[in-house]
Amino acid sequence: IGNSAHLSSTPTPKPLYIGNQHEKHLKRVSEMMQEYNNHIQLVASCGDNKEQLDALSEPPLPTDAQISLLIRSYRDKNSTRTKKIGIVNALRHLITEAKVPTSLFGSKTYSSLMLCAASPTEARRIMKMMHENKVNIDAYIYSILIDIYAKQGDFRGADSAFSEMRYEGIDPSLPAFTSVLAACYKL
């Protein structure tokens, strides 16, 4: 019959590089945080003056998607496929440069931080932060963790994370299976 792979499979999409947009995302998030902090100071200076307080409208905070884009653009700008920036640098950038408090982190932000992790230990730290902040750990997060183990050639770690995922009642996704197979291949 011949090779029919071209009829049934789709090519792997090329990862979207957004490192060139880092300054734009940093400026947007930093301005929103500065505007919010100015608002907080203004409210504190008004005291109990109800008329002034009613006239002030609270500026919007950066969304989870905007913070995630900032992390992804920072990662793309400062790392390579083989050398990740690590979560310390990513968190330092968010907290000190963009002045984003960890209370604004959502699932997209945490998954972007996981993609910055240079080791499974760092990825586990992000998962611990998610657990402490009551953010749901889903199949995508576990898939990233398993992939980190697989890229290091640690089949036992990948298998352990896969088993942990199933124990938590999360159905494994196709990327999780693929990463476990990749870890097997590296053996």
PDB file of N, CA and C in Angstrom, residues 42-140:
ATOM      1  N   LEU A  42      -3.145  56.900  46.354  1.00  0.00           N
ATOM      2  CA  LEU A  42      -4.143  57.964  46.305  1.00  0.00           C
ATOM      3  C   LEU A  42      -5.306  57.653  47.235  1.00  0.00           C
ATOM      4  N   VAL A  43      -5.745  56.408  47.261  1.00  0.00           N
ATOM      5  CA  VAL A  43      -6.835  56.001  48.157  1.00  0.00           C
ATOM      6  C   VAL A  43      -6.408  56.182  49.608  1.00  0.00           C
ATOM      7  N   ALA A  44      -5.166  55.820  49.907  1.00  0.00           N
ATOM      8  CA  ALA A  44      -4.673  55.978  51.280  1.00  0.00           C
ATOM      9  C   ALA A  44      -4.591  57.448  51.685  1.00  0.00           C
ATOM     10  N   SER A  45      -4.256  58.320  50.739  1.00  0.00           N
ATOM     11  CA  SER A  45      -4.155  59.751  51.057  1.00  0.00           C
ATOM     12  C   SER A  45      -5.524  60.413  51.220  1.00  0.00           C
ATOM     13  N   CYS A  46      -6.569  59.817  50.619  1.00  0.00           N
ATOM     14  CA  CYS A  46      -7.922  60.377  50.734  1.00  0.00           C
ATOM     15  C   CYS A  46      -8.501  60.161  52.125  1.00  0.00           C
ATOM     16  N   GLY A  47      -8.047  59.140  52.793  1.00  0.00           N
ATOM     17  CA  GLY A  47      -8.571  58.870  54.139  1.00  0.00           C
ATOM     18  C   GLY A  47     -10.022  58.440  54.075  1.00  0.00           C
ATOM     19  N   ASP A  48     -10.868  59.106  54.859  1.00  0.00           N
ATOM     20  CA  ASP A  48     -12.283  58.740  54.949  1.00  0.00           C
ATOM     21  C   ASP A  48     -13.185  59.633  54.104  1.00  0.00           C
ATOM     22  N   ASN A  49     -12.628  60.438  53.232  1.00  0.00           N
ATOM     23  CA  ASN A  49     -13.413  61.335  52.397  1.00  0.00           C
ATOM     24  C   ASN A  49     -14.167  60.513  51.347  1.00  0.00           C
ATOM     25  N   LYS A  50     -15.438  60.271  51.608  1.00  0.00           N
ATOM     26  CA  LYS A  50     -16.243  59.395  50.768  1.00  0.00           C
ATOM     27  C   LYS A  50     -16.417  59.945  49.352  1.00  0.00           C
ATOM     28  N   GLU A  51     -16.559  61.257  49.196  1.00  0.00           N
ATOM     29  CA  GLU A  51     -16.745  61.854  47.868  1.00  0.00           C
ATOM     30  C   GLU A  51     -15.530  61.598  46.972  1.00  0.00           C
ATOM     31  N   GLN A  52     -14.352  61.793  47.537  1.00  0.00           N
ATOM     32  CA  GLN A  52     -13.132  61.557  46.752  1.00  0.00           C
ATOM     33  C   GLN A  52     -12.971  60.069  46.427  1.00  0.00           C
ATOM     34  N   LEU A  53     -13.284  59.207  47.389  1.00  0.00           N
ATOM     35  CA  LEU A  53     -13.156  57.765  47.163  1.00  0.00           C
ATOM     36  C   LEU A  53     -14.115  57.274  46.083  1.00  0.00           C
ATOM     37  N   ASP A  54     -15.331  57.837  46.062  1.00  0.00           N
ATOM     38  CA  ASP A  54     -16.308  57.439  45.047  1.00  0.00           C
ATOM     39  C   ASP A  54     -15.894  57.889  43.652  1.00  0.00           C
ATOM     40  N   ALA A  55     -15.171  58.989  43.568  1.00  0.00           N
ATOM     41  CA  ALA A  55     -14.744  59.523  42.274  1.00  0.00           C
ATOM     42  C   ALA A  55     -13.597  58.711  41.672  1.00  0.00           C
ATOM     43  N   LEU A  56     -12.876  57.977  42.511  1.00  0.00           N
ATOM     44  CA  LEU A  56     -11.734  57.190  42.019  1.00  0.00           C
ATOM     45  C   LEU A  56     -12.196  55.838  41.481  1.00  0.00           C
ATOM     46  N   SER A  57     -11.742  55.508  40.305  1.00  0.00           N
ATOM     47  CA  SER A  57     -12.048  54.175  39.775  1.00  0.00           C
ATOM     48  C   SER A  57     -10.765  53.343  39.806  1.00  0.00           C
ATOM     49  N   GLU A  58     -10.907  52.106  40.187  1.00  0.00           N
ATOM     50  CA  GLU A  58      -9.751  51.225  40.333  1.00  0.00           C
ATOM     51  C   GLU A  58      -9.245  50.787  38.962  1.00  0.00           C
ATOM     52  N   PRO A  59      -7.960  50.998  38.686  1.00  0.00           N
ATOM     53  CA  PRO A  59      -7.417  50.583  37.388  1.00  0.00           C
ATOM     54  C   PRO A  59      -7.301  49.054  37.320  1.00  0.00           C
ATOM     55  N   PRO A  60      -7.325  48.506  36.121  1.00  0.00           N
ATOM     56  CA  PRO A  60      -7.247  47.035  35.997  1.00  0.00           C
ATOM     57  C   PRO A  60      -5.837  46.523  36.288  1.00  0.00           C
ATOM     58  N   LEU A  61      -5.792  45.338  36.860  1.00  0.00           N
ATOM     59  CA  LEU A  61      -4.525  44.647  37.087  1.00  0.00           C
ATOM     60  C   LEU A  61      -4.202  43.793  35.867  1.00  0.00           C
ATOM     61  N   PRO A  62      -2.933  43.436  35.669  1.00  0.00           N
ATOM     62  CA  PRO A  62      -2.604  42.560  34.538  1.00  0.00           C
ATOM     63  C   PRO A  62      -3.297  41.204  34.687  1.00  0.00           C
ATOM     64  N   THR A  63      -3.751  40.669  33.580  1.00  0.00           N
ATOM     65  CA  THR A  63      -4.419  39.373  33.610  1.00  0.00           C
ATOM     66  C   THR A  63      -3.382  38.256  33.637  1.00  0.00           C
ATOM     67  N   ASP A  64      -3.858  37.067  33.919  1.00  0.00           N
ATOM     68  CA  ASP A  64      -2.998  35.881  33.920  1.00  0.00           C
ATOM     69  C   ASP A  64      -2.364  35.688  32.547  1.00  0.00           C
ATOM     70  N   ALA A  65      -3.130  35.924  31.497  1.00  0.00           N
ATOM     71  CA  ALA A  65      -2.603  35.769  30.129  1.00  0.00           C
ATOM     72  C   ALA A  65      -1.505  36.793  29.833  1.00  0.00           C
ATOM     73  N   GLN A  66      -1.664  38.032  30.297  1.00  0.00           N
ATOM     74  CA  GLN A  66      -0.646  39.062  30.070  1.00  0.00           C
ATOM     75  C   GLN A  66       0.643  38.748  30.819  1.00  0.00           C
ATOM     76  N   ILE A  67       0.521  38.255  32.047  1.00  0.00           N
ATOM     77  CA  ILE A  67       1.708  37.888  32.821  1.00  0.00           C
ATOM     78  C   ILE A  67       2.399  36.691  32.171  1.00  0.00           C
ATOM     79  N   SER A  68       1.604  35.749  31.686  1.00  0.00           N
ATOM     80  CA  SER A  68       2.166  34.582  31.007  1.00  0.00           C
ATOM     81  C   SER A  68       2.938  34.976  29.751  1.00  0.00           C
ATOM     82  N   LEU A  69       2.385  35.898  28.981  1.00  0.00           N
ATOM     83  CA  LEU A  69       3.090  36.388  27.781  1.00  0.00           C
ATOM     84  C   LEU A  69       4.407  37.070  28.148  1.00  0.00           C
ATOM     85  N   LEU A  70       4.414  37.797  29.253  1.00  0.00           N
ATOM     86  CA  LEU A  70       5.643  38.439  29.705  1.00  0.00           C
ATOM     87  C   LEU A  70       6.709  37.391  30.029  1.00  0.00           C
ATOM     88  N   ILE A  71       6.324  36.343  30.737  1.00  0.00           N
ATOM     89  CA  ILE A  71       7.280  35.287  31.077  1.00  0.00           C
ATOM     90  C   ILE A  71       7.774  34.575  29.826  1.00  0.00           C
ATOM     91  N   ARG A  72       6.849  34.240  28.933  1.00  0.00           N
ATOM     92  CA  ARG A  72       7.248  33.528  27.707  1.00  0.00           C
ATOM     93  C   ARG A  72       8.179  34.372  26.849  1.00  0.00           C
ATOM     94  N   SER A  73       7.912  35.665  26.749  1.00  0.00           N
ATOM     95  CA  SER A  73       8.781  36.514  25.935  1.00  0.00           C
ATOM     96  C   SER A  73      10.152  36.667  26.601  1.00  0.00           C
ATOM     97  N   TYR A  74      10.175  36.751  27.930  1.00  0.00           N
ATOM     98  CA  TYR A  74      11.449  36.822  28.661  1.00  0.00           C
ATOM     99  C   TYR A  74      12.242  35.528  28.471  1.00  0.00           C
ATOM    100  N   ARG A  75      11.545  34.396  28.561  1.00  0.00           N
ATOM    101  CA  ARG A  75      12.191  33.095  28.354  1.00  0.00           C
ATOM    102  C   ARG A  75      12.763  32.990  26.946  1.00  0.00           C
ATOM    103  N   ASP A  76      11.975  33.348  25.948  1.00  0.00           N
ATOM    104  CA  ASP A  76      12.440  33.251  24.560  1.00  0.00           C
ATOM    105  C   ASP A  76      13.635  34.166  24.298  1.00  0.00           C
ATOM    106  N   LYS A  77      13.637  35.317  24.931  1.00  0.00           N
ATOM    107  CA  LYS A  77      14.716  36.283  24.714  1.00  0.00           C
ATOM    108  C   LYS A  77      16.016  35.836  25.382  1.00  0.00           C
ATOM    109  N   ASN A  78      15.926  35.168  26.524  1.00  0.00           N
ATOM    110  CA  ASN A  78      17.103  34.906  27.344  1.00  0.00           C
ATOM    111  C   ASN A  78      17.521  33.443  27.475  1.00  0.00           C
ATOM    112  N   SER A  79      16.868  32.522  26.781  1.00  0.00           N
ATOM    113  CA  SER A  79      17.264  31.124  26.912  1.00  0.00           C
ATOM    114  C   SER A  79      17.338  30.457  25.541  1.00  0.00           C
ATOM    115  N   THR A  80      17.859  29.249  25.558  1.00  0.00           N
ATOM    116  CA  THR A  80      17.920  28.432  24.350  1.00  0.00           C
ATOM    117  C   THR A  80      17.233  27.109  24.645  1.00  0.00           C
ATOM    118  N   ARG A  81      17.145  26.255  23.646  1.00  0.00           N
ATOM    119  CA  ARG A  81      16.529  24.946  23.869  1.00  0.00           C
ATOM    120  C   ARG A  81      17.300  24.116  24.889  1.00  0.00           C
ATOM    121  N   THR A  82      18.608  24.250  24.865  1.00  0.00           N
ATOM    122  CA  THR A  82      19.430  23.431  25.753  1.00  0.00           C
ATOM    123  C   THR A  82      19.736  24.107  27.079  1.00  0.00           C
ATOM    124  N   LYS A  83      19.630  25.416  27.150  1.00  0.00           N
ATOM    125  CA  LYS A  83      19.936  26.134  28.382  1.00  0.00           C
ATOM    126  C   LYS A  83      18.734  26.992  28.786  1.00  0.00           C
ATOM    127  N   LYS A  84      17.979  26.488  29.759  1.00  0.00           N
ATOM    128  CA  LYS A  84      16.801  27.208  30.256  1.00  0.00           C
ATOM    129  C   LYS A  84      17.236  28.318  31.209  1.00  0.00           C
ATOM    130  N   ILE A  85      16.392  29.339  31.365  1.00  0.00           N
ATOM    131  CA  ILE A  85      16.755  30.460  32.236  1.00  0.00           C
ATOM    132  C   ILE A  85      16.590  30.127  33.708  1.00  0.00           C
ATOM    133  N   GLY A  86      15.738  29.178  34.038  1.00  0.00           N
ATOM    134  CA  GLY A  86      15.502  28.812  35.428  1.00  0.00           C
ATOM    135  C   GLY A  86      14.415  29.665  36.055  1.00  0.00           C
ATOM    136  N   ILE A  87      13.795  29.107  37.077  1.00  0.00           N
ATOM    137  CA  ILE A  87      12.668  29.813  37.689  1.00  0.00           C
ATOM    138  C   ILE A  87      13.110  30.997  38.535  1.00  0.00           C
ATOM    139  N   VAL A  88      14.333  30.952  39.062  1.00  0.00           N
ATOM    140  CA  VAL A  88      14.805  32.072  39.879  1.00  0.00           C
ATOM    141  C   VAL A  88      14.871  33.342  39.034  1.00  0.00           C
ATOM    142  N   ASN A  89      15.472  33.248  37.854  1.00  0.00           N
ATOM    143  CA  ASN A  89      15.563  34.421  36.977  1.00  0.00           C
ATOM    144  C   ASN A  89      14.190  34.887  36.516  1.00  0.00           C
ATOM    145  N   ALA A  90      13.317  33.930  36.189  1.00  0.00           N
ATOM    146  CA  ALA A  90      11.974  34.291  35.729  1.00  0.00           C
ATOM    147  C   ALA A  90      11.188  34.989  36.840  1.00  0.00           C
ATOM    148  N   LEU A  91      11.252  34.443  38.051  1.00  0.00           N
ATOM    149  CA  LEU A  91      10.533  35.060  39.173  1.00  0.00           C
ATOM    150  C   LEU A  91      11.140  36.410  39.544  1.00  0.00           C
ATOM    151  N   ARG A  92      12.457  36.508  39.507  1.00  0.00           N
ATOM    152  CA  ARG A  92      13.110  37.783  39.803  1.00  0.00           C
ATOM    153  C   ARG A  92      12.647  38.848  38.807  1.00  0.00           C
ATOM    154  N   HIS A  93      12.557  38.458  37.541  1.00  0.00           N
ATOM    155  CA  HIS A  93      12.108  39.401  36.517  1.00  0.00           C
ATOM    156  C   HIS A  93      10.679  39.865  36.797  1.00  0.00           C
ATOM    157  N   LEU A  94       9.806  38.931  37.134  1.00  0.00           N
ATOM    158  CA  LEU A  94       8.408  39.282  37.392  1.00  0.00           C
ATOM    159  C   LEU A  94       8.247  40.145  38.632  1.00  0.00           C
ATOM    160  N   ILE A  95       8.912  39.748  39.717  1.00  0.00           N
ATOM    161  CA  ILE A  95       8.666  40.394  41.000  1.00  0.00           C
ATOM    162  C   ILE A  95       9.431  41.708  41.143  1.00  0.00           C
ATOM    163  N   THR A  96      10.689  41.748  40.706  1.00  0.00           N
ATOM    164  CA  THR A  96      11.475  42.979  40.930  1.00  0.00           C
ATOM    165  C   THR A  96      11.384  43.960  39.775  1.00  0.00           C
ATOM    166  N   GLU A  97      11.387  43.471  38.550  1.00  0.00           N
ATOM    167  CA  GLU A  97      11.362  44.394  37.411  1.00  0.00           C
ATOM    168  C   GLU A  97       9.943  44.812  37.033  1.00  0.00           C
ATOM    169  N   ALA A  98       9.038  43.835  36.923  1.00  0.00           N
ATOM    170  CA  ALA A  98       7.659  44.162  36.543  1.00  0.00           C
ATOM    171  C   ALA A  98       6.795  44.487  37.758  1.00  0.00           C
ATOM    172  N   LYS A  99       7.284  44.140  38.952  1.00  0.00           N
ATOM    173  CA  LYS A  99       6.590  44.399  40.221  1.00  0.00           C
ATOM    174  C   LYS A  99       5.213  43.744  40.295  1.00  0.00           C
ATOM    175  N   VAL A 100       5.153  42.493  39.818  1.00  0.00           N
ATOM    176  CA  VAL A 100       3.912  41.729  39.852  1.00  0.00           C
ATOM    177  C   VAL A 100       3.895  40.870  41.110  1.00  0.00           C
ATOM    178  N   PRO A 101       2.888  41.010  41.968  1.00  0.00           N
ATOM    179  CA  PRO A 101       2.821  40.158  43.163  1.00  0.00           C
ATOM    180  C   PRO A 101       2.395  38.737  42.790  1.00  0.00           C
ATOM    181  N   THR A 102       2.854  37.775  43.575  1.00  0.00           N
ATOM    182  CA  THR A 102       2.533  36.375  43.285  1.00  0.00           C
ATOM    183  C   THR A 102       1.041  36.085  43.426  1.00  0.00           C
ATOM    184  N   SER A 103       0.315  36.945  44.101  1.00  0.00           N
ATOM    185  CA  SER A 103      -1.129  36.733  44.254  1.00  0.00           C
ATOM    186  C   SER A 103      -1.869  36.848  42.918  1.00  0.00           C
ATOM    187  N   LEU A 104      -1.240  37.453  41.908  1.00  0.00           N
ATOM    188  CA  LEU A 104      -1.882  37.582  40.592  1.00  0.00           C
ATOM    189  C   LEU A 104      -1.606  36.386  39.683  1.00  0.00           C
ATOM    190  N   PHE A 105      -0.723  35.473  40.107  1.00  0.00           N
ATOM    191  CA  PHE A 105      -0.375  34.330  39.266  1.00  0.00           C
ATOM    192  C   PHE A 105      -1.560  33.389  39.142  1.00  0.00           C
ATOM    193  N   GLY A 106      -1.811  32.947  37.912  1.00  0.00           N
ATOM    194  CA  GLY A 106      -2.848  31.965  37.644  1.00  0.00           C
ATOM    195  C   GLY A 106      -2.252  30.751  36.959  1.00  0.00           C
ATOM    196  N   SER A 107      -3.089  29.897  36.443  1.00  0.00           N
ATOM    197  CA  SER A 107      -2.607  28.644  35.845  1.00  0.00           C
ATOM    198  C   SER A 107      -1.713  28.875  34.628  1.00  0.00           C
ATOM    199  N   LYS A 108      -2.014  29.883  33.816  1.00  0.00           N
ATOM    200  CA  LYS A 108      -1.170  30.165  32.645  1.00  0.00           C
ATOM    201  C   LYS A 108       0.211  30.663  33.074  1.00  0.00           C
ATOM    202  N   THR A 109       0.244  31.499  34.087  1.00  0.00           N
ATOM    203  CA  THR A 109       1.517  32.017  34.585  1.00  0.00           C
ATOM    204  C   THR A 109       2.369  30.873  35.131  1.00  0.00           C
ATOM    205  N   TYR A 110       1.755  30.006  35.917  1.00  0.00           N
ATOM    206  CA  TYR A 110       2.504  28.888  36.486  1.00  0.00           C
ATOM    207  C   TYR A 110       3.000  27.926  35.406  1.00  0.00           C
ATOM    208  N   SER A 111       2.183  27.687  34.382  1.00  0.00           N
ATOM    209  CA  SER A 111       2.654  26.789  33.313  1.00  0.00           C
ATOM    210  C   SER A 111       3.807  27.436  32.548  1.00  0.00           C
ATOM    211  N   SER A 112       3.783  28.748  32.362  1.00  0.00           N
ATOM    212  CA  SER A 112       4.901  29.436  31.711  1.00  0.00           C
ATOM    213  C   SER A 112       6.153  29.371  32.574  1.00  0.00           C
ATOM    214  N   LEU A 113       5.985  29.479  33.892  1.00  0.00           N
ATOM    215  CA  LEU A 113       7.128  29.334  34.792  1.00  0.00           C
ATOM    216  C   LEU A 113       7.691  27.913  34.739  1.00  0.00           C
ATOM    217  N   MET A 114       6.801  26.931  34.626  1.00  0.00           N
ATOM    218  CA  MET A 114       7.261  25.527  34.513  1.00  0.00           C
ATOM    219  C   MET A 114       8.124  25.353  33.272  1.00  0.00           C
ATOM    220  N   LEU A 115       7.765  26.021  32.200  1.00  0.00           N
ATOM    221  CA  LEU A 115       8.544  25.904  30.963  1.00  0.00           C
ATOM    222  C   LEU A 115       9.909  26.571  31.081  1.00  0.00           C
ATOM    223  N   CYS A 116      10.098  27.400  32.089  1.00  0.00           N
ATOM    224  CA  CYS A 116      11.398  28.031  32.340  1.00  0.00           C
ATOM    225  C   CYS A 116      12.293  27.164  33.214  1.00  0.00           C
ATOM    226  N   ALA A 117      11.729  26.149  33.847  1.00  0.00           N
ATOM    227  CA  ALA A 117      12.473  25.329  34.804  1.00  0.00           C
ATOM    228  C   ALA A 117      13.643  24.623  34.133  1.00  0.00           C
ATOM    229  N   ALA A 118      14.791  24.707  34.782  1.00  0.00           N
ATOM    230  CA  ALA A 118      16.012  24.093  34.256  1.00  0.00           C
ATOM    231  C   ALA A 118      16.184  22.659  34.751  1.00  0.00           C
ATOM    232  N   SER A 119      15.412  22.271  35.754  1.00  0.00           N
ATOM    233  CA  SER A 119      15.528  20.921  36.304  1.00  0.00           C
ATOM    234  C   SER A 119      14.174  20.483  36.861  1.00  0.00           C
ATOM    235  N   PRO A 120      14.006  19.179  37.077  1.00  0.00           N
ATOM    236  CA  PRO A 120      12.759  18.704  37.688  1.00  0.00           C
ATOM    237  C   PRO A 120      12.542  19.269  39.095  1.00  0.00           C
ATOM    238  N   THR A 121      13.624  19.532  39.817  1.00  0.00           N
ATOM    239  CA  THR A 121      13.501  20.109  41.158  1.00  0.00           C
ATOM    240  C   THR A 121      12.854  21.487  41.091  1.00  0.00           C
ATOM    241  N   GLU A 122      13.274  22.289  40.130  1.00  0.00           N
ATOM    242  CA  GLU A 122      12.659  23.608  39.965  1.00  0.00           C
ATOM    243  C   GLU A 122      11.191  23.474  39.581  1.00  0.00           C
ATOM    244  N   ALA A 123      10.888  22.531  38.706  1.00  0.00           N
ATOM    245  CA  ALA A 123       9.500  22.324  38.291  1.00  0.00           C
ATOM    246  C   ALA A 123       8.640  21.895  39.480  1.00  0.00           C
ATOM    247  N   ARG A 124       9.199  21.064  40.334  1.00  0.00           N
ATOM    248  CA  ARG A 124       8.474  20.637  41.543  1.00  0.00           C
ATOM    249  C   ARG A 124       8.225  21.827  42.473  1.00  0.00           C
ATOM    250  N   ARG A 125       9.153  22.770  42.513  1.00  0.00           N
ATOM    251  CA  ARG A 125       8.954  23.974  43.336  1.00  0.00           C
ATOM    252  C   ARG A 125       7.768  24.789  42.821  1.00  0.00           C
ATOM    253  N   ILE A 126       7.641  24.878  41.513  1.00  0.00           N
ATOM    254  CA  ILE A 126       6.494  25.596  40.931  1.00  0.00           C
ATOM    255  C   ILE A 126       5.201  24.876  41.294  1.00  0.00           C
ATOM    256  N   MET A 127       5.222  23.547  41.219  1.00  0.00           N
ATOM    257  CA  MET A 127       4.025  22.784  41.587  1.00  0.00           C
ATOM    258  C   MET A 127       3.680  22.991  43.062  1.00  0.00           C
ATOM    259  N   LYS A 128       4.688  23.107  43.902  1.00  0.00           N
ATOM    260  CA  LYS A 128       4.458  23.366  45.333  1.00  0.00           C
ATOM    261  C   LYS A 128       3.829  24.750  45.510  1.00  0.00           C
ATOM    262  N   MET A 129       4.330  25.745  44.764  1.00  0.00           N
ATOM    263  CA  MET A 129       3.735  27.084  44.820  1.00  0.00           C
ATOM    264  C   MET A 129       2.279  27.046  44.379  1.00  0.00           C
ATOM    265  N   MET A 130       1.993  26.274  43.332  1.00  0.00           N
ATOM    266  CA  MET A 130       0.620  26.160  42.850  1.00  0.00           C
ATOM    267  C   MET A 130      -0.275  25.565  43.941  1.00  0.00           C
ATOM    268  N   HIS A 131       0.230  24.524  44.577  1.00  0.00           N
ATOM    269  CA  HIS A 131      -0.547  23.876  45.638  1.00  0.00           C
ATOM    270  C   HIS A 131      -0.797  24.842  46.798  1.00  0.00           C
ATOM    271  N   GLU A 132       0.234  25.591  47.199  1.00  0.00           N
ATOM    272  CA  GLU A 132       0.100  26.546  48.300  1.00  0.00           C
ATOM    273  C   GLU A 132      -0.871  27.669  47.962  1.00  0.00           C
ATOM    274  N   ASN A 133      -0.919  28.080  46.698  1.00  0.00           N
ATOM    275  CA  ASN A 133      -1.813  29.163  46.273  1.00  0.00           C
ATOM    276  C   ASN A 133      -3.146  28.650  45.748  1.00  0.00           C
ATOM    277  N   LYS A 134      -3.395  27.355  45.940  1.00  0.00           N
ATOM    278  CA  LYS A 134      -4.665  26.717  45.577  1.00  0.00           C
ATOM    279  C   LYS A 134      -5.004  26.863  44.090  1.00  0.00           C
ATOM    280  N   VAL A 135      -3.974  26.731  43.245  1.00  0.00           N
ATOM    281  CA  VAL A 135      -4.162  26.734  41.801  1.00  0.00           C
ATOM    282  C   VAL A 135      -4.185  25.279  41.352  1.00  0.00           C
ATOM    283  N   ASN A 136      -5.151  24.923  40.548  1.00  0.00           N
ATOM    284  CA  ASN A 136      -5.344  23.541  40.106  1.00  0.00           C
ATOM    285  C   ASN A 136      -4.159  23.042  39.278  1.00  0.00           C
ATOM    286  N   ILE A 137      -3.635  21.882  39.651  1.00  0.00           N
ATOM    287  CA  ILE A 137      -2.570  21.231  38.887  1.00  0.00           C
ATOM    288  C   ILE A 137      -3.248  20.257  37.932  1.00  0.00           C
ATOM    289  N   ASP A 138      -3.076  20.512  36.637  1.00  0.00           N
ATOM    290  CA  ASP A 138      -3.782  19.717  35.631  1.00  0.00           C
ATOM    291  C   ASP A 138      -2.822  18.850  34.819  1.00  0.00           C
ATOM    292  N   ALA A 139      -3.367  18.194  33.800  1.00  0.00           N
ATOM    293  CA  ALA A 139      -2.579  17.291  32.956  1.00  0.00           C
ATOM    294  C   ALA A 139      -1.466  18.031  32.224  1.00  0.00           C
ATOM    295  N   TYR A 140      -1.687  19.271  31.858  1.00  0.00           N
ATOM    296  CA  TYR A 140      -0.675  20.052  31.143  1.00  0.00           C
ATOM    297  C   TYR A 140       0.557  20.280  32.022  1.00  0.00           C
TER     298      TYR A 140
END
